[in-house]
Amino acid sequence: MPLRRFLRLPTLFITLNMCAATGLFAGVSQYVYAQDSNTDVQSFSLSAGSLDQVLRQFGLNAGIALYVDSSLVNHQHSNGLVGDYSAQQGLQILLAGSGLTAIQQPDGSYRIEPVPTLTLSEDESSVDLGKIDIVGDTMLLTKDTIGYNDVYDKNISSTYVGKQELERFKGSSPADMLSGMLNVYSADARNSGGIDPNIRGIQGPGRVPLTIDGTEQAITIWRGYNGANNRSYIDPNLIGNIKAIKGPNLERNVHSGIGGAIVASTLSVDDILKPGEAFGGELKLEGSNNAVDANVPRLSSGQSYTDIPGFDAQGDIYDPTLYVEPHSGGQDYFADYAYRLAVGTRQEKFDLMGAYAYRKKGNHFAGKHQDGFYSRGSDNLQDNMIPDLANIYKPGDELPNTSSEMESWLAKAKLKFSDVEILSFGYRDTSTTYGEIFPSRISWERAVDEGVPQWPLSEVKAKAYNLEYELNPETNRWVDFYASVWRTDTVSDTYTAGGYPNEPYERNASGNTTLRNTALRNAKEDRQGVTLSNTFALMENLDLTVGGRYQHEKLSSDDQYGDPELDSSFRMYPKAGRRQEKEMNFNFAWKPTHFLSVDAGMRYSSFWTFDDFRKSQLDAGKTSLNSYAPTIGRTIHVEYDKVITQADVDPEIQNWEDNRAFWESMGADVDAFIQQIQDTVGTTETASYESVWKVGKDGKYYRNNHPCLTADVDVTACLNGATVIGNVQTIKKVKHLKGDGWAPVLSVAMDLNDDSRIYARHSQAYRFPSLFENTISFSASLPNPNYELKPEHIYNYEVGYVHNLAGIFDADYADIKLSYFYNRTENVIERDPNSHFSNLEKQTLEGIEFQGRYDNGGFFTNLSLAYNFENEVCDESTAVVLDYRSTSDCVEDGFVGGYLVSMAMPEYTANWTLGGRFFNRKLELGSRVTYYYKHEDKFESNYRDPSAISYYANTPLSWDTILLFDAYASYQLNDDISVELTGTNLSNEYYIDPMSRSAIPAPGRTFKLSLTAKF
């Protein structure tokens, strides 16, 4: 069996229905105990006290896990236990007279249940064992209970959101599913239709993989001057829980990147059926206000723009057909509703489940209050439009391009060949239509007066398939096997190509003025993968887990490069390529003593990528994308003050002497001119020369050969000149780009006492270049084949302290966790000031996190805090190119023009929930507070030269301090029906989410009413 890293006895809430269906009386317990192989006798010396505390101490001493409903042991007394007993004997004595019994589970743990009253036969001398249901270990704890406990029980930082919390605060867009998860974010939440995960400031393709039932889908989308987003499309209505694991790790069957992993699971039979039910279903209905149907325009393709009054084709196109007057007063509009129907069956040999989900949401309305930060105005909207955001998107008004419509199907099947062998299958189909606008196509100078256009809607169709096999025979310690095979197919038609929905072939009115759509981009992304693992119980205190993972990705497009219907100077190339990644890993879990646990392992990973689009152009004989001129350096104009010497003026004086006769015949006073020249000796003048600043062998610039830093003169001015390039070279063959590496993981945990422990982790990982970075298309210049990108290499350090305070506070749960993290990533792949991808020297992220929870059954609260005090990016080449004198090699958040500056997380973050349960848990009232400290633009401190800063160089969109209040009331009408009212952003605050790229405000105050009915 896998080793227990930390033994703790939370007094758990298990539904009364489950208890009634599975309880055993003392006589039957004897039968259960007779099957127990754990009969080792131990010495106990437990003092009298409350029953829950004595049971907790007994479990710790005996090395067993105990699970019990807190209401069963509260206010009961125990006389303790002294003597030599086996585990089952000790439990019998401790529970004698309490009305409780202990039921051993297949995994060796015990569940404490009430002794029920059973109907005996007429002679009252026998029991019909067929009427007794002995549950397996799957019924011990719900998966959500396990998920929330793992946050404190595992020696790694993580956060977890279960089904109830997900559905309560699912918000207006998929990104809202991550709200409330400490130091976990999603970029561009309001204008993307997907999730772009960010964990502790690490974000981007492959850095934080998001998996759903083990399947993976992600595609990088161009955001114009605002960079790029890595989107994973997901339907929140199908998700049962989400776990965020922070930092690289060797968690079994988890695809982890350098920043960690987001692991999502879809709904299961256990989410739908009541305990003990064989057949059943669940219907969920929801409705919200603060949304209005989007007034989606019809395209004008085929028309002449001269026939559209007011159409301006010069400069940034003004298309009056895309502008509509926004609504106001979101509390009176209810264009947001959803429903889901799920049915399932749970049989002895199989489980089946199917679900259909639909949601339609219109454009949401912005908040009305606290908009001062966003309405103060700016003299230069090119630098940053945030100071005028509330003058463009008025507080309380409808926000165009924020609507969405989702329709999804889910099917799952599980074949149970035996208790230890299972085969599972899953299928998921989601169609999404959502609003978005390309940030570069918003003319911010016009927007203050004219508003923002409503664009046509983007569409995404995603399918996923997964097949899993599990084999875990209890009699074979060498086998605990898992295997999965999966595939995802995604087709997207999104308004991210760079053009306009209505763009003429020619801007000149005398030319071809016919309109066509140059904004729509087609992409097809197919992935397939395999995951394998097995755990060997080598010794009683030593496990070995080995695993492997394979993934193949293919990206293609139906768009044709050079198609006149699509051709536009604003449109970028279609992207096509393939990528393969393999991984092998092993991890030893060793418990040398009862208070010490050690995990040690390594991961080997490798990859290759190939640019299919570039090869297609080469095969077609087109050289425009397959030729390049290597950069030799750049011309530097050097100016300095020079003292004039006699030697400097002698040639000029001699020239006057040689031509004296001529000048005197012209009436010139030669002696006066010669004297004037002679008088300049000893004075200074501005002199200059030009020199070539050459790149190094790696194609990067360095200070040690900068002409102005190595000059023999006192430089007074240093001006960048033209780039010096070599002879044009043609690529004759597109190469596979490859790489591999080994990375270790080590974790040590020590129990300080029965309720507290400390742990320390060191983990490393590689992140290899993605298809986005290793194929040509948008957001970056053509790559130079002479300088291949290196893989990113992260060094992660974490120290944590965990304390279980349930005994002190007499609560079901009372835990705290304090952790410190330090991440240093070397060779960070980033866009440089010349819009080329290159490797920066390093990025350092550092911070502390606090997580705590308390639940006594009636009152509950959760508090999580983060202080991120370091986000430093270092690269000599980038710094010296931007400003050779005043820009430091290390800057805060990132360099101008790169992507990292838009990934910077809030310095301070807090999440606090609290609530209570009333009327025998039928009524639950709760609230949530979310806090993000304001974004302080670091550009002013990073760069003394303001010319280096421009909105068009991906300047991050700042946000003001955000303080959000949410609340809910949930009532269980009967065993089958519950209703819930949820209010979000109750203060109706006007704000944008951290790490936005599209400058679209979040929703204002919103109320949602939901009904859940089981049948």
Tab-separated table of C-alpha atoms in Angstrom, residues 156-157 759-763 795-801 819-823:
chain	number	residue	atom	x	y	z
A	156	ILE	CA	3.418	20.521	-1.578
A	157	SER	CA	1.445	23.719	-2.076
A	759	TYR	CA	8.559	20.084	5.041
A	760	ALA	CA	11.118	21.264	2.504
A	761	ARG	CA	11.085	20.686	-1.241
A	762	HIS	CA	13.502	21.179	-4.081
A	763	SER	CA	12.279	20.447	-7.579
A	795	TYR	CA	14.854	25.609	-9.820
A	796	ASN	CA	12.048	25.578	-7.252
A	797	TYR	CA	12.485	25.717	-3.488
A	798	GLU	CA	9.668	25.538	-0.956
A	799	VAL	CA	9.478	25.319	2.811
A	800	GLY	CA	6.192	24.730	4.613
A	801	TYR	CA	4.714	24.432	8.090
A	819	SER	CA	4.692	28.202	2.895
A	820	TYR	CA	7.603	30.090	1.385
A	821	PHE	CA	8.543	29.642	-2.265
A	822	TYR	CA	11.505	30.650	-4.386
A	823	ASN	CA	11.507	29.998	-8.140
